[in-house]
Short mmCIF file of C-alpha atoms in Angstrom, two decimals:
data_model
loop_
_atom_site.label_atom_id
_atom_site.label_comp_id
_atom_site.label_asym_id
_atom_site.label_seq_id
_atom_site.Cartn_x
_atom_site.Cartn_y
_atom_site.Cartn_z
CA MET A 1 25.70 2.08 20.38
CA ILE A 2 22.98 4.35 20.09
CA GLU A 3 23.78 7.95 20.71
CA ILE A 4 21.16 10.75 21.09
CA ARG A 5 22.42 14.45 21.28
CA ASP A 6 20.16 17.26 21.91
CA ILE A 7 17.35 16.38 19.55
CA HIS A 8 14.69 18.77 18.93
CA LYS A 9 11.45 17.67 16.99
CA TYR A 10 8.69 19.72 15.86
CA PHE A 11 5.31 18.78 14.39
CA GLY A 12 4.41 22.21 12.67
CA SER A 13 4.34 24.52 15.58
CA LEU A 14 4.16 22.18 18.18
CA GLN A 15 7.26 20.89 19.61
CA VAL A 16 7.33 17.54 20.52
CA LEU A 17 10.87 16.70 21.84
CA LYS A 18 13.04 19.43 23.46
CA GLY A 19 16.42 18.68 23.72
CA ILE A 20 16.92 15.05 24.49
CA ASP A 21 20.31 13.32 25.23
CA LEU A 22 20.49 9.82 25.82
CA ASN A 23 23.06 6.76 25.13
CA VAL A 24 21.72 3.08 24.57
CA GLU A 25 24.65 0.53 24.99
CA LYS A 26 24.73 -2.69 23.28
CA GLY A 27 22.83 -5.47 25.13
CA GLU A 28 20.80 -2.57 27.38
CA VAL A 29 17.14 -3.05 27.54
CA LEU A 30 15.85 0.66 28.17
CA SER A 31 12.09 1.26 29.09
CA VAL A 32 10.63 4.53 28.21
CA ILE A 33 7.62 5.23 30.19
CA GLY A 34 5.23 8.52 30.26
CA ALA A 35 2.08 9.83 29.61
CA SER A 36 0.56 10.10 25.94
CA GLY A 37 1.79 12.99 23.95
CA SER A 38 5.29 13.03 26.06
CA GLY A 39 7.37 12.34 22.98
CA LYS A 40 8.40 8.87 23.63
CA SER A 41 6.74 7.04 20.52
CA THR A 42 8.05 10.14 18.32
CA LEU A 43 11.76 9.43 19.78
CA LEU A 44 11.70 5.79 18.52
CA TYR A 45 10.62 7.10 15.11
CA CYS A 46 13.24 9.62 15.18
CA ILE A 47 15.84 6.84 15.82
CA ASN A 48 15.11 4.65 12.80
CA GLY A 49 14.44 7.93 10.64
CA LEU A 50 10.79 7.59 10.01
CA GLU A 51 10.57 11.08 11.46
CA LYS A 52 12.84 13.95 10.66
CA ILE A 53 14.53 16.19 13.63
CA GLN A 54 14.86 19.72 13.47
CA GLN A 55 17.95 20.04 15.74
CA GLY A 56 20.93 17.60 17.29
CA SER A 57 21.77 14.08 16.11
CA ILE A 58 21.12 10.53 16.49
CA ARG A 59 24.23 7.97 15.74
CA VAL A 60 23.55 4.47 15.57
CA ASP A 61 27.02 2.46 15.60
CA ASP A 62 28.67 5.77 14.35
CA VAL A 63 26.38 6.20 11.54
CA ASP A 64 24.26 9.46 11.78
CA VAL A 65 20.78 8.53 10.87
CA HIS A 66 19.90 12.13 9.67
CA ALA A 67 22.77 12.95 7.68
CA LYS A 68 22.32 13.35 3.79
CA GLY A 69 24.49 10.55 2.49
CA THR A 70 23.43 7.88 5.11
CA ASP A 71 21.75 4.45 3.52
CA ILE A 72 18.66 4.72 5.64
CA ASN A 73 17.39 1.59 4.23
CA GLN A 74 20.56 -0.34 5.27
CA LEU A 75 20.42 1.28 8.68
CA ARG A 76 17.08 0.13 9.16
CA GLN A 77 17.92 -3.38 8.49
CA ASN A 78 19.67 -3.02 12.03
CA LEU A 79 16.92 -1.48 13.95
CA GLY A 80 13.84 -3.70 14.11
CA MET A 81 10.82 -2.10 14.87
CA VAL A 82 7.54 -3.52 16.21
CA PHE A 83 4.54 -0.86 16.18
CA GLN A 84 1.32 -0.54 18.50
CA GLN A 85 -0.96 -1.54 15.54
CA TRP A 86 0.90 -4.66 14.69
CA ASN A 87 0.72 -4.11 10.81
CA SER A 88 0.90 -7.68 9.69
CA PHE A 89 0.53 -7.47 5.76
CA PRO A 90 -2.83 -8.81 5.19
CA HIS A 91 -2.14 -10.02 1.67
CA LEU A 92 0.68 -11.96 2.80
CA THR A 93 0.82 -15.43 4.71
CA THR A 94 2.45 -15.53 7.86
CA ILE A 95 5.73 -16.97 6.31
CA GLU A 96 5.42 -14.65 3.70
CA ASN A 97 5.23 -11.64 5.90
CA VAL A 98 8.52 -12.76 7.80
CA ALA A 99 10.46 -14.07 4.62
CA LEU A 100 9.73 -10.93 2.33
CA SER A 101 12.39 -8.44 3.20
CA PRO A 102 14.98 -10.83 3.81
CA ARG A 103 14.40 -12.14 0.32
CA ILE A 104 14.13 -8.45 -1.27
CA VAL A 105 15.89 -6.18 0.96
CA LYS A 106 18.73 -8.59 1.79
CA LYS A 107 18.52 -10.51 -1.39
CA LYS A 108 18.61 -13.92 0.03
CA SER A 109 17.28 -16.73 -1.91
CA ARG A 110 13.72 -17.66 -1.67
CA ALA A 111 14.63 -21.05 0.26
CA GLU A 112 17.05 -19.20 2.46
CA ALA A 113 14.66 -16.41 3.06
CA ARG A 114 12.26 -19.23 4.12
CA ASP A 115 14.17 -20.82 6.10
CA ILE A 116 14.88 -17.95 8.19
CA ALA A 117 11.35 -16.92 8.47
CA ALA A 118 10.38 -20.47 10.05
CA ALA A 119 13.07 -20.18 12.33
CA GLN A 120 12.01 -17.03 13.71
CA LEU A 121 8.41 -17.82 13.61
CA LYS A 122 9.04 -20.58 15.72
CA HIS A 123 11.42 -18.46 17.86
CA VAL A 124 8.06 -16.37 18.82
CA GLY A 125 5.84 -19.53 19.31
CA LEU A 126 4.28 -19.34 15.56
CA GLY A 127 5.67 -22.66 14.21
CA ASP A 128 2.56 -24.26 13.66
CA LYS A 129 0.83 -21.03 11.78
CA LEU A 130 3.23 -20.70 8.81
CA ASP A 131 0.68 -20.66 6.00
CA VAL A 132 -2.28 -19.05 7.55
CA TYR A 133 -3.08 -15.41 6.67
CA PRO A 134 -3.02 -13.05 9.42
CA SER A 135 -6.76 -12.58 9.34
CA ALA A 136 -6.58 -15.93 10.81
CA LEU A 137 -4.57 -14.90 13.92
CA SER A 138 -5.20 -13.18 17.15
CA GLY A 139 -4.00 -9.68 17.97
CA GLY A 140 -1.27 -11.19 20.13
CA GLN A 141 -0.22 -13.82 17.48
CA GLN A 142 -0.36 -10.66 14.97
CA GLN A 143 1.98 -8.74 17.27
CA ARG A 144 4.41 -11.78 17.68
CA LEU A 145 4.44 -12.22 13.95
CA ALA A 146 5.59 -8.73 13.70
CA ILE A 147 8.59 -9.28 16.17
CA ALA A 148 9.34 -12.42 13.93
CA ARG A 149 9.45 -10.04 11.12
CA ALA A 150 11.65 -7.59 12.49
CA LEU A 151 13.79 -10.36 13.90
CA ALA A 152 14.33 -11.99 10.25
CA MET A 153 16.27 -8.87 9.19
CA GLU A 154 18.74 -9.89 12.16
CA PRO A 155 18.87 -6.53 13.68
CA GLU A 156 21.22 -5.89 16.53
CA TYR A 157 18.50 -3.27 17.91
CA MET A 158 14.85 -3.31 18.45
CA LEU A 159 12.61 -0.55 19.11
CA PHE A 160 8.94 -1.63 20.32
CA ASP A 161 6.38 1.21 20.33
CA GLU A 162 3.75 0.16 22.85
CA ALA A 163 3.85 -2.77 21.58
CA THR A 164 1.05 -4.19 23.74
CA SER A 165 -0.99 -1.19 24.07
CA ALA A 166 -3.63 -2.20 21.16
CA LEU A 167 -3.73 -5.81 22.62
CA ASP A 168 -7.07 -7.25 24.69
CA PRO A 169 -5.58 -7.97 28.36
CA GLU A 170 -5.51 -11.57 28.01
CA LEU A 171 -3.52 -11.34 25.36
CA VAL A 172 -0.61 -9.02 26.36
CA GLY A 173 1.08 -11.69 28.39
CA GLU A 174 2.43 -13.65 25.32
CA VAL A 175 3.87 -10.61 23.70
CA LEU A 176 5.32 -9.51 26.87
CA ASP A 177 6.77 -13.16 27.28
CA THR A 178 8.28 -12.97 23.48
CA MET A 179 9.76 -9.59 24.59
CA ARG A 180 11.19 -10.74 27.87
CA LEU A 181 12.75 -13.76 26.01
CA LEU A 182 14.73 -11.42 23.45
CA ALA A 183 15.72 -9.33 26.62
CA GLU A 184 17.26 -12.57 28.10
CA GLU A 185 19.12 -13.54 24.82
CA GLY A 186 21.06 -10.42 25.12
CA MET A 187 19.10 -7.78 22.32
CA THR A 188 19.55 -4.24 22.69
CA MET A 189 15.83 -3.28 23.05
CA ILE A 190 14.19 0.31 23.51
CA CYS A 191 10.71 -0.03 24.75
CA VAL A 192 8.30 2.35 24.92
CA THR A 193 5.41 0.94 27.27
CA HIS A 194 2.77 1.29 29.82
CA GLU A 195 3.66 -1.95 31.25
CA MET A 196 4.93 -0.70 34.58
CA GLY A 197 5.58 -4.65 35.62
CA PHE A 198 7.68 -5.05 32.49
CA ALA A 199 9.68 -1.83 32.77
CA ARG A 200 10.43 -2.83 36.43
CA ASP A 201 11.63 -6.50 35.99
CA VAL A 202 13.10 -6.56 32.62
CA SER A 203 14.84 -3.10 31.93
CA ASP A 204 18.13 -2.25 33.12
CA ARG A 205 17.34 1.28 32.82
CA VAL A 206 13.87 3.29 32.86
CA ALA A 207 13.34 6.92 31.30
CA PHE A 208 10.66 8.95 32.34
CA PHE A 209 9.41 11.38 29.65
CA HIS A 210 7.24 14.56 30.13
CA GLU A 211 6.33 17.02 27.50
CA GLY A 212 9.10 16.32 25.52
CA ILE A 213 11.81 16.30 27.90
CA MET A 214 13.21 13.45 29.59
CA GLU A 215 13.05 14.08 33.01
CA GLU A 216 14.55 11.41 34.68
CA ILE A 217 16.51 8.30 33.85
CA GLY A 218 17.83 5.12 35.71
CA PRO A 219 17.97 1.81 37.21
CA PRO A 220 14.10 0.56 37.64
CA LYS A 221 14.63 0.22 41.34
CA GLN A 222 15.62 4.06 41.56
CA ILE A 223 12.58 5.21 39.23
CA PHE A 224 9.90 2.82 40.59
CA GLY A 225 11.27 3.17 44.52
CA ASP A 226 12.92 6.64 44.79
CA ALA A 227 11.96 8.98 41.79
CA ILE A 228 13.39 12.34 42.27
CA SER A 229 11.39 14.23 39.68
CA ALA A 230 7.98 15.48 41.05
CA HIS A 231 6.21 14.60 37.70
CA THR A 232 7.56 11.09 37.76
CA GLN A 233 6.11 10.45 41.33
CA LYS A 234 2.96 11.61 40.35
CA PHE A 235 2.80 9.65 36.99
CA LEU A 236 3.67 6.34 38.68
CA ALA A 237 1.10 7.27 41.63
CA ASN A 238 -1.42 7.54 38.78
CA VAL A 239 -0.62 4.39 36.82
CA ARG A 240 -0.39 1.95 39.80
CA MET B 1 -45.82 -0.43 -44.25
CA GLU B 2 -44.39 -3.43 -42.92
CA TYR B 3 -41.01 -4.23 -42.25
CA THR B 4 -39.75 -7.86 -43.00
CA PHE B 5 -36.54 -8.93 -41.02
CA HIS B 6 -33.88 -10.54 -42.86
CA TRP B 7 -31.32 -12.23 -40.58
CA ARG B 8 -29.54 -14.37 -43.30
CA PRO B 9 -27.01 -11.40 -44.25
CA VAL B 10 -26.08 -10.88 -40.60
CA PHE B 11 -25.48 -14.89 -39.97
CA ARG B 12 -23.01 -14.87 -43.19
CA ALA B 13 -21.36 -11.72 -41.73
CA LEU B 14 -21.13 -13.11 -37.81
CA PRO B 15 -17.50 -14.37 -38.52
CA ASP B 16 -16.37 -10.78 -39.42
CA LEU B 17 -18.40 -9.44 -36.41
CA LEU B 18 -16.88 -11.83 -34.15
CA ASP B 19 -13.41 -10.88 -35.12
CA ALA B 20 -14.50 -7.08 -34.49
CA GLY B 21 -15.62 -8.46 -31.21
CA LEU B 22 -12.37 -9.65 -30.44
CA LEU B 23 -10.87 -6.67 -31.52
CA THR B 24 -13.01 -4.25 -29.24
CA LEU B 25 -11.91 -6.76 -26.59
CA GLN B 26 -8.52 -6.53 -27.27
CA VAL B 27 -8.17 -2.49 -27.45
CA ALA B 28 -10.62 -2.34 -24.25
CA ALA B 29 -7.91 -4.77 -22.13
CA LEU B 30 -4.84 -2.98 -23.60
CA SER B 31 -6.78 0.44 -22.68
CA MET B 32 -7.25 -1.08 -19.07
CA VAL B 33 -3.74 -2.19 -18.70
CA PHE B 34 -2.53 1.62 -19.62
CA GLY B 35 -5.46 3.14 -17.84
CA VAL B 36 -4.27 0.88 -14.41
CA VAL B 37 -0.42 1.94 -14.78
CA PHE B 38 -1.35 5.82 -15.48
CA GLY B 39 -4.14 5.80 -13.16
CA LEU B 40 -1.97 4.43 -10.26
CA GLY B 41 0.92 7.10 -11.25
CA LEU B 42 -1.60 9.98 -11.18
CA ALA B 43 -2.88 8.72 -7.70
CA ILE B 44 0.39 8.67 -6.30
CA ILE B 45 1.50 12.22 -7.95
CA ARG B 46 -2.14 13.41 -6.52
CA LEU B 47 -1.45 12.18 -3.04
CA ASN B 48 2.32 13.06 -2.54
CA ALA B 49 3.42 15.59 -5.39
CA ARG B 50 3.28 19.39 -5.51
CA GLY B 51 3.72 21.92 -8.09
CA PRO B 52 3.62 21.50 -12.07
CA LEU B 53 3.39 17.65 -11.65
CA LEU B 54 0.50 17.91 -9.26
CA TRP B 55 -1.08 20.47 -11.53
CA ALA B 56 -0.66 18.37 -14.42
CA ALA B 57 -1.89 15.20 -13.00
CA SER B 58 -5.21 17.10 -11.77
CA THR B 59 -5.57 18.49 -15.13
CA TRP B 60 -5.61 14.83 -16.98
CA ILE B 61 -8.00 13.70 -14.09
CA GLU B 62 -10.59 16.75 -14.49
CA LEU B 63 -10.70 16.41 -18.05
CA ALA B 64 -10.75 12.63 -18.40
CA ARG B 65 -13.54 12.98 -15.82
CA ASN B 66 -15.70 15.86 -16.70
CA THR B 67 -15.53 15.82 -20.67
CA PRO B 68 -17.38 13.48 -22.95
CA ALA B 69 -15.12 10.34 -24.08
CA LEU B 70 -16.31 10.87 -27.39
CA PHE B 71 -14.62 14.72 -27.24
CA GLN B 72 -11.43 12.98 -25.66
CA LEU B 73 -11.43 10.55 -28.84
CA PHE B 74 -11.87 13.40 -31.10
CA PHE B 75 -8.75 15.24 -29.56
CA PHE B 76 -6.46 12.59 -29.91
CA GLY B 77 -7.75 12.02 -33.51
CA PHE B 78 -8.74 15.31 -35.06
CA GLY B 79 -7.00 17.33 -32.52
CA LEU B 80 -3.82 16.04 -32.83
CA GLY B 81 -4.32 16.10 -36.54
CA ALA B 82 -4.37 19.73 -36.56
CA PHE B 83 -0.76 19.83 -35.23
CA GLY B 84 0.16 17.58 -37.65
CA TRP B 85 0.33 14.37 -35.79
CA HIS B 86 -1.65 11.61 -37.34
CA LEU B 87 -2.94 8.45 -35.39
CA SER B 88 -4.23 5.60 -36.91
CA PRO B 89 -7.91 5.03 -35.68
CA TYR B 90 -6.91 2.07 -33.56
CA ALA B 91 -4.04 3.99 -31.72
CA ILE B 92 -6.78 7.09 -31.46
CA VAL B 93 -9.20 4.65 -29.53
CA LEU B 94 -6.46 3.03 -27.69
CA VAL B 95 -5.09 6.35 -26.38
CA GLY B 96 -8.20 7.95 -26.07
CA LEU B 97 -9.75 5.16 -23.85
CA SER B 98 -6.48 4.81 -21.79
CA PHE B 99 -6.54 8.28 -21.15
CA ASN B 100 -10.19 8.33 -19.99
CA ASN B 101 -9.63 5.15 -17.78
CA ALA B 102 -6.42 6.47 -16.25
CA GLY B 103 -8.48 9.59 -15.16
CA TYR B 104 -11.47 7.49 -13.72
CA LEU B 105 -9.08 4.81 -12.22
CA ALA B 106 -7.11 7.49 -10.57
CA GLU B 107 -10.00 8.56 -8.30
CA ASN B 108 -10.60 5.15 -7.48
CA PHE B 109 -6.94 4.38 -6.48
CA ARG B 110 -6.60 7.41 -4.52
CA GLY B 111 -9.68 6.46 -2.33
CA GLY B 112 -7.93 2.95 -2.03
CA PHE B 113 -4.65 4.38 -0.94
CA LYS B 114 -6.47 6.72 1.44
CA ALA B 115 -8.40 3.65 3.00
CA LEU B 116 -5.15 1.82 3.91
CA PRO B 117 -3.58 2.59 7.23
CA PRO B 118 -0.77 4.71 7.08
CA THR B 119 1.08 2.47 9.35
CA GLN B 120 1.49 -0.19 6.42
CA LEU B 121 3.74 1.95 4.90
CA ARG B 122 5.89 2.88 7.81
CA ALA B 123 6.23 -0.83 8.51
CA ALA B 124 7.64 -1.69 5.48
CA ARG B 125 9.91 1.13 5.44
CA SER B 126 11.04 0.26 8.94
CA LEU B 127 12.02 -3.16 7.64
CA GLY B 128 14.42 -1.38 5.34
CA MET B 129 12.43 -1.52 2.13
CA THR B 130 12.78 1.11 -0.31
CA ALA B 131 9.67 3.70 -1.02
CA THR B 132 9.27 1.80 -4.41
CA GLN B 133 9.73 -1.74 -2.89
CA ALA B 134 7.02 -0.65 -0.04
CA TYR B 135 4.57 0.61 -2.74
CA ILE B 136 5.00 -2.64 -4.94
CA ARG B 137 4.82 -5.11 -2.56
CA ILE B 138 2.87 -3.99 0.04
CA ILE B 139 0.68 -0.94 -0.68
CA ILE B 140 -0.34 -1.45 -4.42
CA PRO B 141 -1.53 -4.90 -3.97
CA GLN B 142 -3.97 -4.08 -1.26
CA VAL B 143 -5.08 -0.89 -2.75
CA LEU B 144 -5.72 -3.20 -6.12
CA ARG B 145 -8.09 -5.57 -3.96
CA ILE B 146 -9.70 -2.53 -2.21
CA VAL B 147 -10.90 -1.14 -6.07
CA TYR B 148 -11.25 -4.46 -7.40
CA HIS B 149 -15.13 -3.88 -8.46
CA PRO B 150 -14.74 -0.54 -9.63
CA MET B 151 -11.79 -1.55 -12.09
CA THR B 152 -14.19 -4.46 -13.10
CA ASN B 153 -16.87 -1.77 -14.04
CA GLN B 154 -14.35 0.52 -15.23
CA MET B 155 -13.26 -2.56 -17.81
CA VAL B 156 -16.79 -3.01 -18.68
CA TRP B 157 -17.30 0.94 -19.46
CA ALA B 158 -14.13 0.36 -21.72
CA VAL B 159 -15.69 -2.15 -23.81
CA LEU B 160 -19.00 -0.23 -24.20
CA MET B 161 -16.98 3.11 -24.79
CA SER B 162 -14.92 1.70 -27.61
CA SER B 163 -18.16 1.85 -29.78
CA LEU B 164 -17.07 5.13 -29.98
CA GLY B 165 -14.23 4.09 -32.15
CA MET B 166 -16.54 4.16 -35.21
CA LEU B 167 -17.08 7.77 -35.59
CA VAL B 168 -13.03 8.19 -35.86
CA GLY B 169 -13.01 5.32 -38.36
CA PHE B 170 -12.15 2.39 -36.43
CA ARG B 171 -13.86 -0.88 -37.65
CA GLU B 172 -14.13 -2.36 -34.01
CA LEU B 173 -17.54 -4.38 -33.10
CA SER B 174 -19.63 -1.19 -33.83
CA GLY B 175 -17.87 0.26 -36.73
CA GLU B 176 -17.93 -3.25 -38.33
CA THR B 177 -21.91 -3.45 -37.64
CA GLN B 178 -22.28 0.02 -39.12
CA PHE B 179 -20.15 -0.81 -42.14
CA PHE B 180 -22.36 -4.10 -42.98
CA ALA B 181 -25.55 -2.53 -42.06
CA SER B 182 -25.16 0.49 -44.27
CA LYS B 183 -24.10 -2.02 -47.25
CA THR B 184 -27.38 -4.01 -46.95
CA PHE B 185 -29.63 -1.66 -44.92
CA ARG B 186 -30.35 -4.37 -42.50
CA ILE B 187 -29.67 -1.95 -39.80
CA PHE B 188 -32.02 -3.54 -37.12
CA GLU B 189 -31.21 -6.96 -37.60
CA TYR B 190 -27.21 -6.14 -37.26
CA PHE B 191 -27.32 -3.83 -34.43
CA ALA B 192 -29.68 -6.42 -32.74
CA VAL B 193 -27.11 -9.29 -33.37
CA THR B 194 -24.29 -6.86 -32.19
CA ALA B 195 -26.14 -5.84 -29.37
CA VAL B 196 -26.03 -9.51 -27.99
CA ILE B 197 -22.25 -9.79 -28.73
CA TYR B 198 -21.77 -6.96 -26.36
CA TYR B 199 -23.91 -8.34 -23.98
CA VAL B 200 -21.98 -11.80 -24.15
CA ILE B 201 -18.60 -10.16 -23.92
CA VAL B 202 -19.62 -7.95 -20.80
CA LYS B 203 -21.27 -10.93 -19.18
CA LEU B 204 -17.75 -13.01 -19.86
CA ILE B 205 -15.78 -10.26 -18.27
CA LEU B 206 -17.78 -10.11 -15.37
CA ALA B 207 -17.37 -14.05 -14.68
CA MET B 208 -13.83 -14.12 -15.54
CA SER B 209 -13.56 -11.03 -12.80
CA ARG B 210 -15.13 -13.35 -10.25
CA LEU B 211 -13.13 -16.30 -11.14
CA LEU B 212 -9.93 -14.05 -10.84
CA ALA B 213 -10.92 -12.81 -7.57
CA MET B 214 -11.47 -15.98 -5.90
CA ARG B 215 -8.08 -17.13 -6.99
CA LEU B 216 -6.29 -13.96 -6.03
CA PHE B 217 -7.99 -12.79 -2.81
CA ARG B 218 -7.80 -15.74 -0.37
CA TYR B 219 -7.17 -13.46 2.83
#
């Protein structure tokens, strides 16, 4: 379980998170929606410790992410992250991209890491692209590569930071399908997204962020059909 | 007055000159190895550190880039000598060139680091890699590609700069040439042949570099 307690986050004097409280249960799919700059991506970065917080606490399976003694590299293995800019490692082939961390972080043998990587690439539908460089892949394929790379660490949680925002429209579908597949397999997911269809169909709950505050959280039916907050209503009216 | 060319003594000395050429290549190559290692360190410090470490790195880079290479060699030769530290001529040239290469390369590397999207580091760290693993596996290989051609230039420059070694008593290619030329007074002939040797060494380096690039950078 991920437990977020009253976190505050500043970039210099700008406060981007203003006291967020949130629990994410195992197996849950949570979508986080809201305008750019509302703090939703920052929340993900705080969860896996890529950004520090100035107040509050985040616990992942009872481990305090921001505590001094926490082995953050150990913790991150359990928190797969997929970025908006897909960030394939351009100097490594597809399979090397995926096999690298199992080998050097988890200390698996070369053969074992390769097997894991091949299996995960097949999982996301890139089984026929093992030995090409990312430059030969489309944006959608590179994003699926990034998903396979995160999955190869066998995380229990996956964090998606606007995984489809940088893609050409015709490539969005294949990435969303992969994310749907993971959700069906029971992966715990936090998806920061602008894909309202995905948020409505796939999530167990949807959270709406506005200017650093979580304005509203609830089942998709409630958020999309019967939002309480005027900000949520206005946002949804504008994106639809 | 007419000058008669005498090439025979030069050709007799050719094996010695070629040996000295190898020594030149060796000291330049080693100084590049040290230059790359220290240059990477200086660039990383300059981009990330604060306080005395940053000051020390910046001073190194400034001195290496803004003073004559010859003065740098003199410093490691006679300067340190004044404090009772006596290096061999070989060591003076190696240390001096490494110092100079590191300073120039550090600035190239800094540009290389800046050219990479910062999200590459984040992606690597998000997979559980330590900062060191992320740098060695993900960041530095990409930076080395970006600065590959400036690095080749620096290697060529190191070969040519090593000729300053003759002024601190190092018998590399120029030192050896000077030695023979002053013995026989066939100064023009010796230096003409040596120029050809330098030219061939540099051309070989450029050809090697091109071959290596084809093997290394398939992406």
